[in-house]
GROMACS .gro file of C-alpha atoms in nm:
model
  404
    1UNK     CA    1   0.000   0.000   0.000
    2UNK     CA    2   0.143   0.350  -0.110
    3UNK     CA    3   0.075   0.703   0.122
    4UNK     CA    4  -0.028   1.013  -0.011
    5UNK     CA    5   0.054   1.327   0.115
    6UNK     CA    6  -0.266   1.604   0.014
    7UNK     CA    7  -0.225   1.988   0.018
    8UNK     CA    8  -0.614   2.144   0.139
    9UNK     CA    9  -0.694   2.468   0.014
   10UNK     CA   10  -0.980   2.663   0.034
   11UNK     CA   11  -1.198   2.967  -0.028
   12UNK     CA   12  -0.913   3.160  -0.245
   13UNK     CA   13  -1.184   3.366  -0.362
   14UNK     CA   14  -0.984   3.551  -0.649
   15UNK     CA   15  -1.080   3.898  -0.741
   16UNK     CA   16  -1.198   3.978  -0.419
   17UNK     CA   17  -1.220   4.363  -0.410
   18UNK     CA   18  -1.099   4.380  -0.783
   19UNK     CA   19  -1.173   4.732  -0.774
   20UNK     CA   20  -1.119   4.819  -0.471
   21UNK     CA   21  -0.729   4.889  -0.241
   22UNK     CA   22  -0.692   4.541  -0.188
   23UNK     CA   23  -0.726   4.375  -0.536
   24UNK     CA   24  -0.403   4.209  -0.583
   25UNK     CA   25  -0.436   3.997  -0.177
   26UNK     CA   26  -0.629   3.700  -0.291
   27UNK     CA   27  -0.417   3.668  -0.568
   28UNK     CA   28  -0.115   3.717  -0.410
   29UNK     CA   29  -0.211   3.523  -0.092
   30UNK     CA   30  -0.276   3.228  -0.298
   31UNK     CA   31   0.047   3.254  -0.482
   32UNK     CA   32   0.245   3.246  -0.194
   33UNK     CA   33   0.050   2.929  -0.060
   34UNK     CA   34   0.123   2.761  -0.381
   35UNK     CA   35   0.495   2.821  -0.373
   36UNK     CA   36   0.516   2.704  -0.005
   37UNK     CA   37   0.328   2.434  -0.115
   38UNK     CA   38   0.513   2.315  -0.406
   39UNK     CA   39   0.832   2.262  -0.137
   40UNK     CA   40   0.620   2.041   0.068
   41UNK     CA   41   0.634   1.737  -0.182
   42UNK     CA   42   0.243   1.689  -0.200
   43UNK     CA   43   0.080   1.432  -0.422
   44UNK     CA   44  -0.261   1.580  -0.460
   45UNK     CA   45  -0.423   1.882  -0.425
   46UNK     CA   46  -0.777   1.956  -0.266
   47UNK     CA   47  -0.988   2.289  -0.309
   48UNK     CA   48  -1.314   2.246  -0.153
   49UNK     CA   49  -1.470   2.559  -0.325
   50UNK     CA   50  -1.490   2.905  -0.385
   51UNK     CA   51  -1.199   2.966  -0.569
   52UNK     CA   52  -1.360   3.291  -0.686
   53UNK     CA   53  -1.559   3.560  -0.542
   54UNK     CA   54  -1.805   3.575  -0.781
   55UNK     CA   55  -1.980   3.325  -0.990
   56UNK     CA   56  -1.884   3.548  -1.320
   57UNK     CA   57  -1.552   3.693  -1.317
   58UNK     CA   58  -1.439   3.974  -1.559
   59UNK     CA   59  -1.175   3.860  -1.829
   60UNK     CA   60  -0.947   4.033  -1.621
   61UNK     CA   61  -0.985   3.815  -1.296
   62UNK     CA   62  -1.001   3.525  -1.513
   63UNK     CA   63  -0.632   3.625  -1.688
   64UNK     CA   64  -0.493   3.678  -1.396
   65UNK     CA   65  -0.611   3.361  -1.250
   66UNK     CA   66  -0.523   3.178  -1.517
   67UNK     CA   67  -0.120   3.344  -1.541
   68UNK     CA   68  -0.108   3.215  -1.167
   69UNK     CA   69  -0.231   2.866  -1.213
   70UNK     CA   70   0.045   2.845  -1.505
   71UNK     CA   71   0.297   2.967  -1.222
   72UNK     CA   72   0.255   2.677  -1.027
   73UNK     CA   73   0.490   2.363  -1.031
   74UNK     CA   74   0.353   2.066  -0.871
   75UNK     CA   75   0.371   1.786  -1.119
   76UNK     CA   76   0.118   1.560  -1.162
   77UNK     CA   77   0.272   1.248  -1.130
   78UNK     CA   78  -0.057   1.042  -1.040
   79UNK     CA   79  -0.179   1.118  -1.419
   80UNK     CA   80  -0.514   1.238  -1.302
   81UNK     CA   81  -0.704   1.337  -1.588
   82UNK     CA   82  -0.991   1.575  -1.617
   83UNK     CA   83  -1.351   1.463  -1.760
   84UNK     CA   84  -1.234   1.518  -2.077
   85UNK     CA   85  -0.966   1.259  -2.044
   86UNK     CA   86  -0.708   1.539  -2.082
   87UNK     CA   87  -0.366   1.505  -1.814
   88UNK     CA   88  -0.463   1.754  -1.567
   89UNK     CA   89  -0.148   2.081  -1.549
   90UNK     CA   90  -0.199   2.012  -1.175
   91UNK     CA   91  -0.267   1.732  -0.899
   92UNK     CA   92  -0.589   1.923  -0.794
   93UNK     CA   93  -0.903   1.783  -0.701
   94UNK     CA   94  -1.200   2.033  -0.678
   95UNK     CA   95  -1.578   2.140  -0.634
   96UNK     CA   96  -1.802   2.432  -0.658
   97UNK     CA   97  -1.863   2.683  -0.397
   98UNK     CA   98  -2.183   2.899  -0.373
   99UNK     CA   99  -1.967   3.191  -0.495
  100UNK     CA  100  -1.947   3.025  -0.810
  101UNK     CA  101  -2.247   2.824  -0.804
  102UNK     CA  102  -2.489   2.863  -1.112
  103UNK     CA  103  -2.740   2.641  -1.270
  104UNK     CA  104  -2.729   2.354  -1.464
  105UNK     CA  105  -2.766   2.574  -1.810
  106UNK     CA  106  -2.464   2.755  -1.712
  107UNK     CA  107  -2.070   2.681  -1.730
  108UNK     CA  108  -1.919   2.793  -1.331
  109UNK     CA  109  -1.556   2.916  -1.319
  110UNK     CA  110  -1.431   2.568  -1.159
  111UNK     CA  111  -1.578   2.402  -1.490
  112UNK     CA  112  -1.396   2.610  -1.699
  113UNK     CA  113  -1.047   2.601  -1.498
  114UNK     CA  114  -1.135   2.195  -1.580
  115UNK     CA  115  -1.154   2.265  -1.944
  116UNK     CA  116  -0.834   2.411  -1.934
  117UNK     CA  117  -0.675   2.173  -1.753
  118UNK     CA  118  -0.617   2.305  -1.406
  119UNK     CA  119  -0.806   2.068  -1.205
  120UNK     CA  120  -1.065   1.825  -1.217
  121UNK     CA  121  -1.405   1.899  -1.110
  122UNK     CA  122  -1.670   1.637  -0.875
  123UNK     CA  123  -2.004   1.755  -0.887
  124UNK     CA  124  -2.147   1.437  -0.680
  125UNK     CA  125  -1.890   1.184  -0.771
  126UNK     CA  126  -1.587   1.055  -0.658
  127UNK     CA  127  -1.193   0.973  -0.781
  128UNK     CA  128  -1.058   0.644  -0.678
  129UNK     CA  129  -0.662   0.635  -0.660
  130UNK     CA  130  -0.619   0.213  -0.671
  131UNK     CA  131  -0.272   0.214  -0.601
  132UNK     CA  132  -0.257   0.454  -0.291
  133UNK     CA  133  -0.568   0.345  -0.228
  134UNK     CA  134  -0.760   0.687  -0.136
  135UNK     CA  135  -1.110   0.799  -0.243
  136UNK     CA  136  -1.190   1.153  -0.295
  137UNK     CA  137  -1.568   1.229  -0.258
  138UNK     CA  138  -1.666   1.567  -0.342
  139UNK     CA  139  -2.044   1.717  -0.376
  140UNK     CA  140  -2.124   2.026  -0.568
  141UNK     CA  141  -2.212   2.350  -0.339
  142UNK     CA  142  -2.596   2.327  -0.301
  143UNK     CA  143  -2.840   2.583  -0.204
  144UNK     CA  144  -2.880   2.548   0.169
  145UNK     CA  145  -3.234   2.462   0.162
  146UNK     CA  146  -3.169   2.128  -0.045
  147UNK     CA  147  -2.827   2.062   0.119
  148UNK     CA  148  -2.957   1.796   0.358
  149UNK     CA  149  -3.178   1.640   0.180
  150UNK     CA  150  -2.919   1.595  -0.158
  151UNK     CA  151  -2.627   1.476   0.095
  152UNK     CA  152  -2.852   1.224   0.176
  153UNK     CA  153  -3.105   1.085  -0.090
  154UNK     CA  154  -2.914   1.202  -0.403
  155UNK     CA  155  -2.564   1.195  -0.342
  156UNK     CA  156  -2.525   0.927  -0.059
  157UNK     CA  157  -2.139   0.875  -0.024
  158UNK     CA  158  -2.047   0.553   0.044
  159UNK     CA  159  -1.683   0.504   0.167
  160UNK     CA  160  -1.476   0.207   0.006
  161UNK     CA  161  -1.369  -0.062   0.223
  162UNK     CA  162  -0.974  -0.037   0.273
  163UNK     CA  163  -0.911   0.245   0.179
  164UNK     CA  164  -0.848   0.606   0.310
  165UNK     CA  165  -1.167   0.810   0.237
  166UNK     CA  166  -1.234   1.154   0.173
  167UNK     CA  167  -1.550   1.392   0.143
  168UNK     CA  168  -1.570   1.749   0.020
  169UNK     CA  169  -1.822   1.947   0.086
  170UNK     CA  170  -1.896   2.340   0.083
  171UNK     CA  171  -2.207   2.424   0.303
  172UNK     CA  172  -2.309   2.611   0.589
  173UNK     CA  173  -2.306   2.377   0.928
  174UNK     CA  174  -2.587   2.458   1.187
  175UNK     CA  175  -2.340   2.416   1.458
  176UNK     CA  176  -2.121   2.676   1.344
  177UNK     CA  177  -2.403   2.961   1.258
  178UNK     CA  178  -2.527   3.199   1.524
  179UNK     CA  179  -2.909   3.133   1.470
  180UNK     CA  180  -3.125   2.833   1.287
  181UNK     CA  181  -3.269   2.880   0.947
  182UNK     CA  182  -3.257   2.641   0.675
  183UNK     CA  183  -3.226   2.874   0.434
  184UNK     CA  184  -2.905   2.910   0.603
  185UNK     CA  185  -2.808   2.604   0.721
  186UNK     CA  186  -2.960   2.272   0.682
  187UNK     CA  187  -2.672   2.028   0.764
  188UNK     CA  188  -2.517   1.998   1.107
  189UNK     CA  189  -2.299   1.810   1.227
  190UNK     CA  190  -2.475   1.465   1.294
  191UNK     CA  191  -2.627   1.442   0.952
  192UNK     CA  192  -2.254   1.384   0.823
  193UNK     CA  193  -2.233   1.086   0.709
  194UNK     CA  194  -1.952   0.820   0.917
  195UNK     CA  195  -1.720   0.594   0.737
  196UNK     CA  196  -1.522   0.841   0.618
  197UNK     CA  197  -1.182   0.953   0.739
  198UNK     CA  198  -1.191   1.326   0.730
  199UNK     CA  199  -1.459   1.540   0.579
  200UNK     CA  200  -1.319   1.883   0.478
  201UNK     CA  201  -1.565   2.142   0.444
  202UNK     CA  202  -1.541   2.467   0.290
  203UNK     CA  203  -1.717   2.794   0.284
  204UNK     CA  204  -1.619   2.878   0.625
  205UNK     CA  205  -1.346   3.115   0.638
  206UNK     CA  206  -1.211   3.025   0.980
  207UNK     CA  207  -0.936   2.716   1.031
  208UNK     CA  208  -1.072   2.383   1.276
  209UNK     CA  209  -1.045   1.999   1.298
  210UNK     CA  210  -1.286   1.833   1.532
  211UNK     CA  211  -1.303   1.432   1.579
  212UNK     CA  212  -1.716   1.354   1.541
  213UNK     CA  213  -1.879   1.116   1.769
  214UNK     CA  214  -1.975   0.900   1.439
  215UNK     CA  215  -1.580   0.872   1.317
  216UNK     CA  216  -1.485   1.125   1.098
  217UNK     CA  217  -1.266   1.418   1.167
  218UNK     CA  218  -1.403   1.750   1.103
  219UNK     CA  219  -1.177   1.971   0.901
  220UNK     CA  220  -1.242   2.360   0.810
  221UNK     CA  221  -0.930   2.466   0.632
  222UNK     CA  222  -1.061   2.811   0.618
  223UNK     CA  223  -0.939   3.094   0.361
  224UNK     CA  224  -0.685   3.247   0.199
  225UNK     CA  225  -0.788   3.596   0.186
  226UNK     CA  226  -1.009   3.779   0.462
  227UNK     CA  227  -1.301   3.895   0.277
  228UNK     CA  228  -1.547   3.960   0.574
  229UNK     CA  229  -1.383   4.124   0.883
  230UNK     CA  230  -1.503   3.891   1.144
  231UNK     CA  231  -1.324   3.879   1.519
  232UNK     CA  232  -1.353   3.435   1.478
  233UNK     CA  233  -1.165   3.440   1.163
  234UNK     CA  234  -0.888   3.724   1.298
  235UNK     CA  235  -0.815   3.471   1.559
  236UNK     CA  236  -0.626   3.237   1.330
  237UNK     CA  237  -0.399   3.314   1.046
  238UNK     CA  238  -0.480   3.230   0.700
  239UNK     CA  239  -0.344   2.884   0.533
  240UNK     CA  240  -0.388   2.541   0.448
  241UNK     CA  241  -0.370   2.163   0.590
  242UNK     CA  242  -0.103   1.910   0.478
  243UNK     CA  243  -0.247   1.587   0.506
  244UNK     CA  244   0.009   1.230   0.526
  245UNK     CA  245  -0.154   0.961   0.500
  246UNK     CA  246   0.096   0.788   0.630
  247UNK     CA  247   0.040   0.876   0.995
  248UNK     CA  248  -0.162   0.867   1.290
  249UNK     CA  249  -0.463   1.002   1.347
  250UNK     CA  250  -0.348   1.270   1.581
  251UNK     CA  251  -0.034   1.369   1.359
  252UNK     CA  252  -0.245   1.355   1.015
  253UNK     CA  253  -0.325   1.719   1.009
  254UNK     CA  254  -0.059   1.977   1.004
  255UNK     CA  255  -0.197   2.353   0.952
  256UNK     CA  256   0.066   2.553   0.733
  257UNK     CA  257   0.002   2.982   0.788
  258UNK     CA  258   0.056   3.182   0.449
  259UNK     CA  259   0.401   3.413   0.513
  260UNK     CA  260   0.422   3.723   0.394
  261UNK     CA  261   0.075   3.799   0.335
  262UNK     CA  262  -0.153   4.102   0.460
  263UNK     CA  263  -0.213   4.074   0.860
  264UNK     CA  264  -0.594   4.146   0.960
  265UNK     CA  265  -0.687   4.266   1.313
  266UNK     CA  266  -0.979   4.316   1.518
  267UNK     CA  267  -0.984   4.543   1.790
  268UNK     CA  268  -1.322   4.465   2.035
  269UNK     CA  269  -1.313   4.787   2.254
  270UNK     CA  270  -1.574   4.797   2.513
  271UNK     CA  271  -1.680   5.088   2.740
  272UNK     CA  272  -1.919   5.234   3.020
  273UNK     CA  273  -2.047   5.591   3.051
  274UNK     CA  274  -1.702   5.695   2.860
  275UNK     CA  275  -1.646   6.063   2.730
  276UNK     CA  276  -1.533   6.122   2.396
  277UNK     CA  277  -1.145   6.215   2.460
  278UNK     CA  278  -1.164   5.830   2.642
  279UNK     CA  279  -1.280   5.660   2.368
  280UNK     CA  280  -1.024   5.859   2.157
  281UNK     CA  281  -0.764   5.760   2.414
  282UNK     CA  282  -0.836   5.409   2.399
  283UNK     CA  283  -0.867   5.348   2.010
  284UNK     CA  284  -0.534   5.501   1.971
  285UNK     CA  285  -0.365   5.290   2.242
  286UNK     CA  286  -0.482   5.008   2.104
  287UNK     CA  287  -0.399   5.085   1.786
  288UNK     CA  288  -0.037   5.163   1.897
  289UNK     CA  289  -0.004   4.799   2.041
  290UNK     CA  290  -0.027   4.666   1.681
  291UNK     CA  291   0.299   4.635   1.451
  292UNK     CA  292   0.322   4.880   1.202
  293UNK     CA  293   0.472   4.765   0.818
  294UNK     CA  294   0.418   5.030   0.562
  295UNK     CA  295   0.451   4.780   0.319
  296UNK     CA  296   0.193   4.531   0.330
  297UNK     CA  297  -0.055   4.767   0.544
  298UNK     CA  298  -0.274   4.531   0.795
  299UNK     CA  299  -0.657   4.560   0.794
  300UNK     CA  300  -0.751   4.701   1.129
  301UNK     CA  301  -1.129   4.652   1.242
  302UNK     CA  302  -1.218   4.840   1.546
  303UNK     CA  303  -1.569   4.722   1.743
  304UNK     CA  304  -1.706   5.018   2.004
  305UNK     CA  305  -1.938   4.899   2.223
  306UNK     CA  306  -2.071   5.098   2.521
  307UNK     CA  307  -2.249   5.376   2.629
  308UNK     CA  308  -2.155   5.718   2.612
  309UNK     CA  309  -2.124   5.950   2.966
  310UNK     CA  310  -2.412   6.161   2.980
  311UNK     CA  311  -2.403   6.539   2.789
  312UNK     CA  312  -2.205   6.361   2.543
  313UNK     CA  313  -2.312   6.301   2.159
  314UNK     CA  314  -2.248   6.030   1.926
  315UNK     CA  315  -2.271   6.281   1.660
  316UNK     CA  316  -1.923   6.454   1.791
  317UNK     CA  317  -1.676   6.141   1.801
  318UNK     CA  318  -1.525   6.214   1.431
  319UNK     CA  319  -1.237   5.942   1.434
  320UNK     CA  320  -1.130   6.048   1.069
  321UNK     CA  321  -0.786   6.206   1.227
  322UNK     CA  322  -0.720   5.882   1.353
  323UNK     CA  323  -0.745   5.703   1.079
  324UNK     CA  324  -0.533   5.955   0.855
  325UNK     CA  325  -0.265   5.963   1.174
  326UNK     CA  326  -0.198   5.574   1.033
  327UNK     CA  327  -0.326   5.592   0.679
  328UNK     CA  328   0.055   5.431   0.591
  329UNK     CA  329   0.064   5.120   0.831
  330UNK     CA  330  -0.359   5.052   0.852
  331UNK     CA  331  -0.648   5.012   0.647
  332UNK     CA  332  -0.933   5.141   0.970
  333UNK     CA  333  -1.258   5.062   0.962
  334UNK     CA  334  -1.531   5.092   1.229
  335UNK     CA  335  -1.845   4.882   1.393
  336UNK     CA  336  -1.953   5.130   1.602
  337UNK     CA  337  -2.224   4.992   1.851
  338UNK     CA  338  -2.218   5.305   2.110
  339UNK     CA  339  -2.575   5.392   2.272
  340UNK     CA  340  -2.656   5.719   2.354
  341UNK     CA  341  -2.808   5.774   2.689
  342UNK     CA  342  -3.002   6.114   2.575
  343UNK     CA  343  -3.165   5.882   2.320
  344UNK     CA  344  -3.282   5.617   2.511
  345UNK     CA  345  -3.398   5.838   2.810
  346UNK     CA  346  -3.595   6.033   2.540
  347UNK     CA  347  -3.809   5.801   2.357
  348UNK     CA  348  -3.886   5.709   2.728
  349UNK     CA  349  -3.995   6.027   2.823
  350UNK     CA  350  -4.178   6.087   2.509
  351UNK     CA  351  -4.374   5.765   2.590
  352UNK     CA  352  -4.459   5.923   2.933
  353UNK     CA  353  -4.538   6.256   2.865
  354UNK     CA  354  -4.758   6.135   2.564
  355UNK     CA  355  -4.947   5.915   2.872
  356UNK     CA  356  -5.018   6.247   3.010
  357UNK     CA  357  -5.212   6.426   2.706
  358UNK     CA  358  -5.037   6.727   2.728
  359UNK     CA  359  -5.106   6.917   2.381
  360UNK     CA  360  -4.715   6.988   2.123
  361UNK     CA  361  -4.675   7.250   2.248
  362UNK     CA  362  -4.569   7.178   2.630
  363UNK     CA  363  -4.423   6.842   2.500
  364UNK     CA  364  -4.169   7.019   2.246
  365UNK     CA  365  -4.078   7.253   2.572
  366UNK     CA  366  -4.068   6.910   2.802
  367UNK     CA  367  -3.829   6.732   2.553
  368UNK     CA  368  -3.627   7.078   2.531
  369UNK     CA  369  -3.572   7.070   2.906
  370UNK     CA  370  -3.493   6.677   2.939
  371UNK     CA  371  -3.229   6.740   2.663
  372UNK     CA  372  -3.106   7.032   2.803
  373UNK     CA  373  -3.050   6.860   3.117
  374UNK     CA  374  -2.840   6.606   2.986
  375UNK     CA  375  -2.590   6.824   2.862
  376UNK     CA  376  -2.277   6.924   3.063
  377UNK     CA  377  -2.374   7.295   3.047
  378UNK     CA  378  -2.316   7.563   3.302
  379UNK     CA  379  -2.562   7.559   3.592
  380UNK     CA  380  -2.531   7.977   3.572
  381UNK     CA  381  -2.718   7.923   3.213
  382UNK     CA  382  -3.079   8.015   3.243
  383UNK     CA  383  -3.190   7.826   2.966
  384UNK     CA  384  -3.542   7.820   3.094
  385UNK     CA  385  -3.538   8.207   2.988
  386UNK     CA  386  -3.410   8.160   2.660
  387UNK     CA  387  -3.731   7.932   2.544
  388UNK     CA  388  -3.923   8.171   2.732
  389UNK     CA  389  -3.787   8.442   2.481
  390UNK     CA  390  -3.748   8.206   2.196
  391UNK     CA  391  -4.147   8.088   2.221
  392UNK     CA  392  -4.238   8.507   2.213
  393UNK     CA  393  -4.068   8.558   1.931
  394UNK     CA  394  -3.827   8.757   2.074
  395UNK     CA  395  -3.522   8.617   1.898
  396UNK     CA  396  -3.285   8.921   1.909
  397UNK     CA  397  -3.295   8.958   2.282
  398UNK     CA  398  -3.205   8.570   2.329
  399UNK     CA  399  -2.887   8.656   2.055
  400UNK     CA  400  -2.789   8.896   2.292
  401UNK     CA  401  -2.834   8.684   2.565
  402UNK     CA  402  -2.630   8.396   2.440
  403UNK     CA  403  -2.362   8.629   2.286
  404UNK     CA  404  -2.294   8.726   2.622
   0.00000   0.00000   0.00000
């Protein structure tokens, strides 16, 4: 019996941001993968979909896609040919992710890398190596809704006796989702099926391996290029999974992190009753804790969450002099979840003075005095005067008192 050793690597999702600052990273990320790759002595390759971003690329994505595939050196030295019995450039294995999913009247972008003769594509089939005596299963991205029910009744995987067996799938897994919806999710994971040795699922952009209870291990290899800023998948660096055949169980799986490539951070900065120069304070420090390289500039997500110290407005913490301050080293975006105490007290008292039936015109001079309140203005201010003059009509004499 002969080993193989298997390179897995997902979700390259090429073009990502095409148009955008960070056009070249998926590209880039997944060239730098390959080359690590190709000094790693793999047999076979495994891409468990979405190897673009979008299900119809512009000839420009697709040239530059095509130059990088034609950059790689891995040698195909099991002869795997694709389904039109054409030796296949590359060892690679593959399936269709939703990114490029499209129906069964249309060609997807994994098809046409098969014309070519990049890879070789299984809808709901399988390749059967005899002499190492490994079998790939791999299952076309389905719409979540179906997912369950064409694992089971159309597909059906059955694992072949003796030998090393392998399913690749690309669909959302209940377990892993915040919320149940089977337009999200229909699969979790006790619907997998057992007999298998791993099952490496896609579409997930975050790396795992978890042994289930009916056999099979688990495997998320995650992505290659960070296309949704999410604090789970800025825990673990992007890469891929060498898998040897050859060994144990436990030493099977060896996670291998892209070098070189783009860094992505997220910052979760939480708060109570904080003033604006605090939260200022605090974004920067944490900011400063990061390493700073002007040539690859990290992505830097920053989550507020809080609520603001009373008197003090959303509306005035303006962050864009931060983000210039380290336009060189970061790419800054925010999630900015701050409550405003003025706002929430409000709607209450509107609610309660509304209970009341007092007529616009003493609610408008109620609300005026709440919000007044709330401010961090001088005690000395008679403000109670000014909507006194204000409400007369007397607007000059309230000028005159304010300019004062």
């Amino acid at each position: 019996m002969l080993y193989m050793k298997i390179a897995i690597i997902s979700d390259w999702h090429l073009g990502y941001d095409f148009e955008g600052e960070l056009k070249d990273d998926s590209f880039d990320n997944l060239f730098c993968a390959f080359k690590q790759i190709e000094e790693q002595n793999v047999d076979l390759i495994l891409a468990p979909g979405d190897l673009f971003d979008i299900s119809i690329p512009s000839q420009d994505i697709m040239f530059k896609a095509i130059n990088l595939l034609n950059e790689i050196n891995i040698s195909n030295n099991l002869n795997i040919n694709n389904n039109l019995g054409k030796k296949l450039k590359i060892p690679m294995l593959a399936i269709v992710g939703n990114h490029e999913y499209r129906g069964k009247d249309y060609v997807s972008t994994v098809e046409l890398l098969e014309s070519i003769g990049f890879l070789r594509n299984l809808k709901a089939d399988s390749f059967i190596f005899e002499n190492e005596k490994v079998a790939i299963f791999g299952m076309t991205g389905i719409p979540e809704k179906y997912a369950l029910q064409y694992l089971k009744e159309r597909f059906n995987p059955v694992p072949k006796v003796g030998y090393f067996n392998i399913l690749m799938l690309h669909q959302s897994i209940k377990e892993y989702l915040p919320f149940e919806d089977e337009m999200v999710a229909s699969i979790s994971l006790g619907d997998l099926p057992s007999g298998f040795n791993i099952i490496i699922n896609g579409h997930l952009h975050w790396s795992s391996v978890v042994d289930l209870p009916q056999g099979p291990r688990f495997l998320l290899p995650g992505s290659t290029v960070t296309t949704q800023v999410k604090k789970k998948e800025t825990e673990k660096p992007k890469g891929y999974f060498i898998l040897d055949t050859d060994k144990s169980k436990e030493e099977q799986l060896e996670f291998f992190e892209i070098k070189g490539i783009r860094q992505t951070h997220y910052l979760d900065i939480k708060f109570q009753k904080q003033n604006i120069n605090a939260i200022r304070e605090k974004i920067i420090s944490e900011i400063e804790t990061l390493e700073k390289n002007s040539e690859k500039k990290a992505i830097v997500r920053i989550r507020l969450k809080g609520e603001l110290e009373d008197g003090e407005f959303l509306k005035n913490l303006n962050l864009n002099d931060i983000k210039k301050k380290y336009l060189d080293y970061f790419y800054v975006s925010l999630k900015n979840e701050i409550e405003e105490k003025k706002l929430k007290e409000s709607i209450e008292q509107l609610k309660k003075l509304q209970t009341e039936n007092k007529n616009s015109k003493d609610l408008a001079k109620d609300i005026f005095f709440e919000q007044i309140e709330q401010t961090k203005i001088s005690k000395d201010f008679d403000y109670k005067r000014i909507y006194e003059l204000l409400d007369n009509g007397e607007v000059v004499k309230a000028k005159e008192i304010l300019n004062n």
